[in-house]
Amino acid sequence: MKQNADDTSIDITKKDLSNFNNGKEVVYSATTMSDEQKLNDYQSLRPNEPTSGNSFYLYRAALIGDLLALNAGIGLSWTSPVLPKLHGPNSPLNTSIDTFQESLITSILCIGAAFGAFLFGHLADKIGRKKTLLTVAVPMVAGMPILAFTDQVRMYYLGRFLYGLGSGGVFTVLTMYTGEITEDHNRGKFSCIQGLFVSLGVLCSFSIGSVLCVRIFCLACLLPLQIFVIFFALYAPDSPSYLVRINRLEEAEAALRNLHLLSKGQAGEAIADLQRLEEIHKESKGGVKEIFRSTGLKRAFLISAVLLILEQFSGINAVIGFMENIFRASGDGIPPQAATTLVGVIQVATVFVTSSFIDKLGRKFLLLVSAIGSAASILVLGLYFFLHKHEFRLLEYFWWLPISCLLLYIVSFNLGLGPVTWTVLCEVFPDNVKSTASSMVAAICFLSSFLVTFAFPVLSELLGMAESFWLFGLCCVLGIIFIHYVVVETKGKSAIEIQKILSEK
């Protein structure tokens, strides 16, 4: 990690590493090192290149964990099928709700997620990734029954807040866990598979939520959580880096051999490297001050924070959370339930394609294509609503335009701005600051999401739907500029290599 030139660190040579791997004692001597020397020293500690292929053990651990991501996706899109029911004759609430209450029901999940990011990010370093992820399920399991059985608006706020608390832990700790059980060559794919499960959760809300009553829908949402808790507790390992940190080396070796298809000797070398990295990380506590003291870490924080802010200010959660309302407002004649389900299917398919190509095309390319497509589609959608508001006569021949723009928007967003931003987050920070930095960035992301989802229905009433979409489009255009000039390619690189690139720019 880059620090001031007069800091003391640990000078570890390749000879030391060889001696360590052979079981000999190594004497560490404090020396003064330049930033470049420190980065090069880190680089020398990278584990051996992995064997080709991905193990069943890795897929099992990642996919079971991603059931949490599925439930997070359900939470993000839960309001799309539910809000119209709250205005109908069979509303479970004992009173009608206004635009402000509608906005708060949708957006308060993001406030809970911002708190959850810090809470569970802190726990991840104290009790480990696995136990923390099991804990993450608790507020989600508590929140959904409240939504199922209450008839009070204020209890809707509580249920959504609790569910958001868990969702914040999902996007912080599950992202961390996925990055630590995978390798440089497959990290992008498995991070995108996490995004795929989020999209599956959105599809569940769109397809199932529209045909079930609110109570049955909420109770059905508990099923993936129950499956997760049982099978993750039984079959998922903790991350190897955390096991090394708490000196459970036999478990770490078993996890590495199963997850990465390593031989016993290769696993031993990987553990030795992880131990040496842990020794180096002990020299810096990894707190907030550490992040803003290093040029590389400051740039990593800037890139990840701005990308996640862009993800939210592109309008995705407003579009997803109010999807049925948008289709009703467009007046295009397509049944809102059918249109939203189609959007969900397209979203899942797009993320699946992204997971197949992210380690071939690279992160930056996909982010650029995504931002360009999102900007174009949302701006044209705004134009449609502008013409619809002013009763443009020829608009009846363009009845297909709203759903086409939304489909293009969903496709574009899920090519990059959706799944790839979280992939970048899990790649740019080294282990000693990862939980702190990830928690901070995730909290910024969810606070941004709160602003967007809370303000969208209010802005739509005050300014109009068209002007709201144009604001989202402008944010996407600014994002294109930022991605082109600031974001670096992280494909196939370790966090230390990425830090070296960021420090040199």
XYZ file of C-alpha atoms in Angstrom:
505
model
C 0.000 0.000 0.000
C 1.260 3.374 -0.846
C 2.196 5.580 2.116
C 4.474 8.538 2.847
C 8.063 7.862 1.918
C 9.268 8.215 5.487
C 6.937 5.486 6.838
C 8.510 2.227 7.967
C 7.355 -1.044 6.498
C 8.583 -4.593 6.150
C 11.243 -5.433 3.615
C 10.447 -8.895 2.294
C 12.676 -10.381 -0.330
C 12.077 -13.299 -2.627
C 14.681 -15.217 -0.666
C 12.680 -14.612 2.520
C 9.545 -15.909 0.804
C 11.365 -19.053 -0.309
C 12.633 -19.635 3.220
C 9.156 -19.096 4.620
C 7.629 -21.613 2.255
C 10.297 -24.137 3.292
C 9.344 -23.710 6.928
C 12.398 -21.651 7.962
C 12.159 -18.697 10.274
C 12.293 -15.300 8.612
C 13.654 -12.240 10.357
C 11.778 -9.031 9.437
C 13.731 -5.831 9.476
C 12.083 -2.417 9.459
C 13.404 -0.303 6.613
C 12.444 2.886 4.871
C 10.948 2.142 1.473
C 9.657 4.250 -1.350
C 6.057 3.914 -2.512
C 7.143 2.107 -5.686
C 9.268 -0.358 -3.713
C 6.320 -1.170 -1.463
C 4.040 -1.798 -4.391
C 6.656 -3.988 -6.072
C 7.128 -5.852 -2.807
C 3.411 -6.579 -2.653
C 3.509 -7.736 -6.243
C 6.162 -10.326 -5.459
C 3.767 -11.936 -2.985
C 1.055 -12.854 -5.488
C 0.125 -16.552 -5.344
C 1.009 -18.887 -8.178
C -1.159 -18.857 -11.289
C -4.317 -20.941 -10.770
C -5.113 -24.139 -12.524
C -7.656 -23.834 -15.296
C -11.359 -24.389 -14.675
C -13.746 -23.673 -11.817
C -14.589 -26.226 -9.163
C -18.026 -27.469 -8.201
C -17.169 -26.365 -4.669
C -16.689 -22.772 -5.853
C -19.934 -22.745 -7.811
C -21.813 -24.237 -4.867
C -20.530 -21.675 -2.363
C -21.060 -18.723 -4.713
C -24.542 -19.726 -5.910
C -25.867 -20.483 -2.430
C -24.544 -17.127 -1.242
C -26.162 -15.428 -4.222
C -29.595 -16.409 -2.906
C -29.125 -13.375 -0.667
C -28.616 -11.273 -3.793
C -31.868 -12.681 -5.187
C -33.708 -11.476 -2.107
C -32.000 -8.087 -2.352
C -33.335 -7.819 -5.913
C -36.816 -8.663 -4.659
C -36.538 -5.846 -2.128
C -35.472 -3.296 -4.743
C -38.423 -4.080 -7.031
C -41.006 -5.058 -4.376
C -42.835 -1.735 -4.659
C -43.441 -2.044 -8.411
C -46.234 -4.650 -8.111
C -47.270 -3.663 -4.567
C -47.831 0.113 -4.864
C -50.692 -0.192 -7.403
C -52.395 -2.661 -5.024
C -52.158 -0.145 -2.178
C -54.341 2.209 -4.229
C -56.846 -0.498 -5.167
C -60.017 -1.733 -3.454
C -58.191 -4.729 -1.925
C -55.420 -2.677 -0.326
C -54.063 -4.311 2.854
C -53.692 -0.863 4.436
C -56.459 0.684 6.503
C -56.026 4.050 4.811
C -55.089 5.462 1.422
C -51.556 6.744 0.807
C -50.361 9.922 -0.895
C -47.340 10.567 -3.116
C -45.059 11.382 -0.168
C -45.903 8.128 1.636
C -45.488 6.191 -1.599
C -42.040 7.689 -2.063
C -41.037 6.916 1.508
C -42.205 3.285 1.318
C -40.044 2.873 -1.780
C -36.960 4.772 -0.654
C -36.651 3.973 3.059
C -35.136 0.618 2.098
C -32.106 2.585 0.915
C -31.724 4.309 4.295
C -31.698 0.901 5.955
C -29.164 -0.318 3.386
C -26.832 2.604 4.138
C -26.828 1.663 7.846
C -26.515 -2.017 6.981
C -23.430 -1.394 4.877
C -21.556 -0.006 7.912
C -22.985 -2.470 10.437
C -22.292 -5.643 8.500
C -19.076 -4.327 6.973
C -17.750 -3.912 10.513
C -18.998 -7.362 11.549
C -17.291 -8.963 8.539
C -13.879 -8.192 10.043
C -14.919 -9.189 13.568
C -16.700 -12.530 13.074
C -15.837 -13.396 9.467
C -17.601 -13.226 6.121
C -19.624 -16.423 6.510
C -21.121 -15.687 9.941
C -21.828 -12.114 8.881
C -23.724 -13.242 5.777
C -25.828 -15.558 7.920
C -26.511 -12.600 10.214
C -27.487 -10.460 7.225
C -30.507 -12.707 6.667
C -31.947 -11.900 10.121
C -33.366 -8.388 9.455
C -34.609 -9.524 6.048
C -36.467 -12.445 7.638
C -37.862 -10.055 10.267
C -38.917 -7.356 7.805
C -40.942 -9.375 5.328
C -43.544 -10.784 7.797
C -44.166 -7.235 9.027
C -45.002 -6.239 5.455
C -47.186 -9.340 5.090
C -49.407 -8.866 8.135
C -49.574 -5.149 8.939
C -52.294 -2.726 7.909
C -50.396 0.353 9.117
C -48.320 2.614 6.863
C -45.778 3.255 9.633
C -45.183 -0.501 9.942
C -44.526 -0.593 6.193
C -41.738 1.891 6.859
C -40.308 -0.374 9.582
C -40.535 -3.521 7.466
C -38.867 -1.882 4.486
C -36.143 -0.370 6.699
C -35.313 -3.758 8.218
C -35.243 -5.399 4.821
C -32.963 -2.618 3.596
C -30.661 -3.162 6.579
C -30.044 -6.687 5.333
C -29.785 -5.575 1.706
C -26.956 -3.209 2.615
C -25.097 -6.147 4.121
C -25.695 -8.184 0.971
C -24.156 -5.635 -1.373
C -21.228 -4.990 0.984
C -20.273 -8.362 2.475
C -21.431 -10.715 -0.288
C -19.442 -8.639 -2.784
C -16.436 -8.941 -0.475
C -16.929 -12.679 0.011
C -17.278 -13.369 -3.714
C -14.079 -11.454 -4.436
C -12.156 -13.420 -1.786
C -13.215 -16.948 -2.756
C -12.523 -16.369 -6.464
C -9.306 -15.667 -8.400
C -8.176 -12.923 -10.748
C -9.207 -14.870 -13.851
C -12.803 -15.634 -12.766
C -13.630 -12.877 -10.283
C -15.481 -10.799 -12.872
C -17.714 -13.673 -13.926
C -18.744 -14.615 -10.402
C -19.335 -10.975 -9.447
C -21.671 -10.677 -12.434
C -23.444 -13.896 -11.432
C -24.231 -12.107 -8.183
C -25.788 -9.358 -10.314
C -27.669 -12.051 -12.234
C -29.340 -13.183 -9.010
C -30.305 -9.594 -8.225
C -31.976 -9.484 -11.641
C -33.718 -12.800 -10.948
C -35.090 -11.233 -7.782
C -36.412 -8.297 -9.789
C -38.035 -10.736 -12.226
C -39.667 -12.602 -9.327
C -41.235 -9.371 -8.117
C -42.465 -8.415 -11.570
C -43.885 -11.827 -12.450
C -45.100 -13.272 -9.135
C -45.874 -10.065 -7.271
C -48.340 -8.894 -9.896
C -50.551 -12.017 -9.580
C -50.392 -12.668 -5.821
C -51.954 -10.668 -3.026
C -49.494 -8.646 -0.952
C -49.516 -11.058 2.011
C -48.845 -14.215 0.003
C -46.207 -12.444 -2.081
C -44.333 -11.324 1.044
C -44.410 -14.784 2.591
C -43.226 -16.361 -0.671
C -40.201 -14.033 -0.560
C -39.026 -15.798 2.612
C -38.418 -19.120 0.841
C -35.033 -18.221 -0.765
C -33.853 -16.837 2.586
C -34.671 -20.087 4.366
C -32.850 -22.114 1.717
C -29.850 -19.798 1.996
C -29.537 -20.036 5.776
C -29.692 -23.849 5.799
C -27.362 -24.636 2.905
C -24.889 -21.771 3.377
C -24.359 -22.804 6.995
C -23.767 -26.414 5.929
C -21.774 -26.130 2.699
C -20.073 -22.745 2.309
C -16.545 -22.093 3.633
C -15.351 -18.841 5.087
C -13.031 -16.879 2.827
C -9.435 -18.205 2.805
C -7.952 -14.783 3.559
C -10.075 -14.432 6.696
C -9.230 -17.973 7.838
C -5.533 -17.158 7.472
C -6.049 -13.920 9.405
C -7.447 -15.816 12.421
C -4.822 -18.569 12.054
C -7.167 -21.411 11.071
C -4.669 -22.626 8.511
C -5.955 -26.164 7.983
C -9.403 -24.828 7.096
C -7.813 -22.224 4.843
C -5.810 -24.898 3.036
C -8.888 -27.091 2.555
C -10.885 -24.115 1.254
C -8.160 -23.135 -1.217
C -7.755 -26.677 -2.517
C -11.494 -27.070 -3.034
C -12.269 -23.585 -4.332
C -9.290 -23.161 -6.668
C -8.459 -26.791 -7.557
C -4.971 -26.463 -6.083
C -2.613 -29.236 -5.084
C -1.490 -29.471 -1.464
C 1.803 -27.791 -2.338
C 0.131 -24.971 -4.266
C -2.318 -24.400 -1.418
C 0.579 -24.206 1.026
C 2.326 -21.593 -1.111
C -0.893 -19.589 -1.399
C -1.337 -19.671 2.376
C 2.266 -18.544 2.866
C 1.648 -15.576 0.581
C -1.570 -14.716 2.407
C 0.294 -14.842 5.727
C 2.972 -12.505 4.449
C 0.360 -10.094 3.129
C -1.320 -10.206 6.516
C 1.996 -9.327 8.172
C 2.363 -6.339 5.870
C -1.237 -5.252 6.450
C -0.659 -5.241 10.212
C 1.758 -2.376 9.679
C -1.192 -0.206 8.596
C -4.464 -0.474 10.481
C -6.583 -0.068 7.368
C -8.933 2.614 8.690
C -10.433 5.653 7.017
C -7.211 7.658 7.409
C -5.313 4.974 5.529
C -7.677 5.260 2.550
C -7.190 8.995 2.177
C -3.448 8.959 2.858
C -2.534 6.927 -0.213
C -2.851 8.257 -3.762
C -3.781 4.850 -5.126
C -6.449 4.278 -2.498
C -7.865 7.772 -2.901
C -8.265 7.169 -6.641
C -9.771 3.740 -5.981
C -12.288 5.330 -3.622
C -13.102 8.061 -6.150
C -13.629 5.589 -8.998
C -15.776 3.147 -7.035
C -17.840 5.880 -5.334
C -18.546 7.829 -8.520
C -19.421 4.649 -10.443
C -21.949 3.635 -7.792
C -23.380 7.159 -7.624
C -23.694 7.040 -11.415
C -25.427 3.675 -11.108
C -28.111 5.300 -8.951
C -28.397 8.642 -10.730
C -28.871 6.842 -14.023
C -32.344 6.283 -12.546
C -32.403 2.488 -12.300
C -34.083 2.144 -8.904
C -36.677 4.782 -9.775
C -37.412 2.965 -13.035
C -37.560 -0.466 -11.365
C -39.502 0.655 -8.291
C -42.127 2.548 -10.295
C -42.137 0.390 -13.435
C -45.865 -0.334 -13.516
C -46.695 3.322 -12.828
C -44.443 4.377 -15.721
C -46.203 2.035 -18.138
C -49.591 3.257 -16.958
C -48.514 6.874 -17.456
C -47.240 6.150 -20.974
C -50.721 5.118 -22.136
C -49.298 2.769 -24.775
C -51.982 0.092 -24.305
C -49.600 -2.661 -23.188
C -50.707 -4.323 -19.905
C -48.294 -3.053 -17.227
C -47.892 -6.508 -15.630
C -46.908 -8.088 -18.952
C -44.543 -5.236 -19.802
C -42.742 -5.337 -16.455
C -42.358 -9.119 -16.636
C -40.850 -8.778 -20.116
C -38.437 -6.162 -18.765
C -37.435 -8.556 -15.967
C -36.748 -11.394 -18.421
C -34.618 -9.115 -20.606
C -32.713 -7.938 -17.542
C -31.832 -11.487 -16.493
C -30.748 -12.406 -20.025
C -28.541 -9.316 -20.308
C -26.737 -9.906 -17.009
C -26.136 -13.511 -18.058
C -24.486 -12.257 -21.267
C -22.426 -9.768 -19.264
C -21.150 -12.500 -16.936
C -19.978 -14.458 -19.991
C -18.017 -11.578 -21.537
C -16.770 -9.457 -18.636
C -13.454 -11.325 -18.373
C -12.974 -11.116 -22.156
C -14.065 -7.589 -23.073
C -12.985 -5.905 -19.850
C -14.713 -3.692 -17.300
C -14.078 -0.276 -18.825
C -15.397 -1.185 -22.288
C -18.627 -2.608 -20.862
C -19.092 0.433 -18.611
C -18.712 2.802 -21.576
C -21.146 0.883 -23.786
C -23.577 0.691 -20.878
C -23.468 4.419 -20.106
C -23.886 5.385 -23.774
C -26.872 3.056 -24.271
C -28.500 4.129 -20.991
C -28.133 7.813 -21.865
C -29.598 7.423 -25.351
C -32.583 5.319 -24.261
C -33.570 7.388 -21.224
C -33.317 10.661 -23.167
C -35.558 9.323 -25.938
C -38.000 8.022 -23.328
C -38.116 11.517 -21.872
C -38.849 12.884 -25.342
C -41.790 10.477 -25.673
C -43.321 11.649 -22.390
C -42.754 15.286 -23.408
C -44.643 14.739 -26.669
C -47.303 12.696 -24.865
C -47.828 15.539 -22.379
C -48.334 18.010 -25.244
C -50.647 15.579 -27.101
C -48.502 15.227 -30.195
C -50.844 13.734 -32.814
C -48.445 11.350 -34.534
C -47.507 9.748 -31.224
C -50.210 7.104 -31.644
C -48.015 5.507 -34.320
C -45.178 5.227 -31.805
C -47.056 3.264 -29.144
C -44.141 0.824 -29.068
C -41.577 3.485 -28.127
C -41.889 3.475 -24.298
C -41.379 -0.246 -23.878
C -38.640 -0.242 -26.534
C -36.774 2.541 -24.722
C -37.172 0.855 -21.358
C -35.966 -2.469 -22.762
C -32.946 -0.768 -24.334
C -32.325 1.039 -21.062
C -32.498 -2.199 -19.036
C -30.230 -3.995 -21.534
C -27.706 -1.142 -21.546
C -27.708 -0.714 -17.779
C -27.144 -4.414 -17.139
C -24.273 -4.579 -19.603
C -22.147 -2.516 -17.248
C -23.543 0.073 -14.848
C -25.440 -2.599 -12.913
C -23.179 -5.611 -12.321
C -19.770 -4.286 -13.377
C -19.671 -1.379 -10.908
C -19.835 -3.833 -7.993
C -17.176 -5.961 -9.658
C -14.857 -2.945 -9.747
C -15.622 -2.247 -6.069
C -14.466 -5.716 -4.990
C -11.281 -5.423 -7.097
C -9.738 -2.012 -6.399
C -9.131 -2.262 -2.632
C -6.576 -4.494 -0.852
C -7.761 -6.675 2.033
C -6.673 -4.404 4.892
C -9.032 -1.585 3.822
C -11.622 -3.578 1.871
C -14.331 -3.785 4.536
C -13.986 -0.125 5.556
C -13.834 1.179 1.999
C -16.615 -1.094 0.747
C -18.889 -0.022 3.605
C -18.284 3.660 2.912
C -18.815 3.350 -0.827
C -21.921 1.172 -0.417
C -23.401 3.675 2.048
C -22.821 6.489 -0.456
C -24.491 4.349 -3.109
C -27.608 3.704 -1.032
C -27.926 7.300 0.132
C -27.821 8.291 -3.539
C -30.457 5.660 -4.252
C -32.633 7.098 -1.467
C -32.465 10.563 -3.019
C -33.399 9.250 -6.456
C -36.233 6.930 -5.422
C -37.690 9.423 -2.941
C -37.498 12.366 -5.341
C -38.669 10.617 -8.526
C -42.457 10.606 -7.917
C -42.285 14.120 -6.464
C -40.249 15.418 -9.417
C -42.581 13.639 -11.811
C -45.487 15.593 -10.359
C -43.686 18.932 -10.114
C -41.630 18.887 -13.330
C -43.150 16.062 -15.317
C -42.025 12.560 -16.270
C -40.071 13.846 -19.290
C -37.923 16.279 -17.323
C -37.166 13.602 -14.698
C -35.896 11.208 -17.367
C -33.828 13.958 -18.967
C -32.081 14.552 -15.633
C -31.199 10.854 -15.502
C -29.938 11.068 -19.085
C -27.714 14.033 -18.240
C -26.153 12.051 -15.379
C -25.415 9.203 -17.818
C -23.712 11.628 -20.221
C -21.498 12.926 -17.386
C -20.779 9.296 -16.507
C -19.534 8.603 -20.043
C -16.945 11.366 -19.641
C -15.850 10.099 -16.216
C -15.504 6.481 -17.348
C -13.494 7.444 -20.433
C -10.994 9.681 -18.650
C -10.756 8.369 -15.065
C -11.707 4.686 -14.798
C -8.872 2.158 -15.286
C -9.141 -1.392 -16.613
C -9.037 -3.997 -13.823
C -9.592 -7.193 -15.836
C -7.372 -10.054 -14.677
C -5.429 -7.887 -12.217
C -4.948 -8.283 -8.498
C -5.770 -5.462 -6.078
C -2.050 -4.790 -5.692
C -1.508 -4.493 -9.451
C -4.497 -2.168 -9.644
C -3.086 -0.063 -6.809
C 0.188 0.232 -8.671
C -1.622 1.460 -11.797
C -3.678 3.959 -9.793
C -0.608 5.246 -7.954
C 1.317 5.837 -11.171
C -1.404 7.865 -12.918
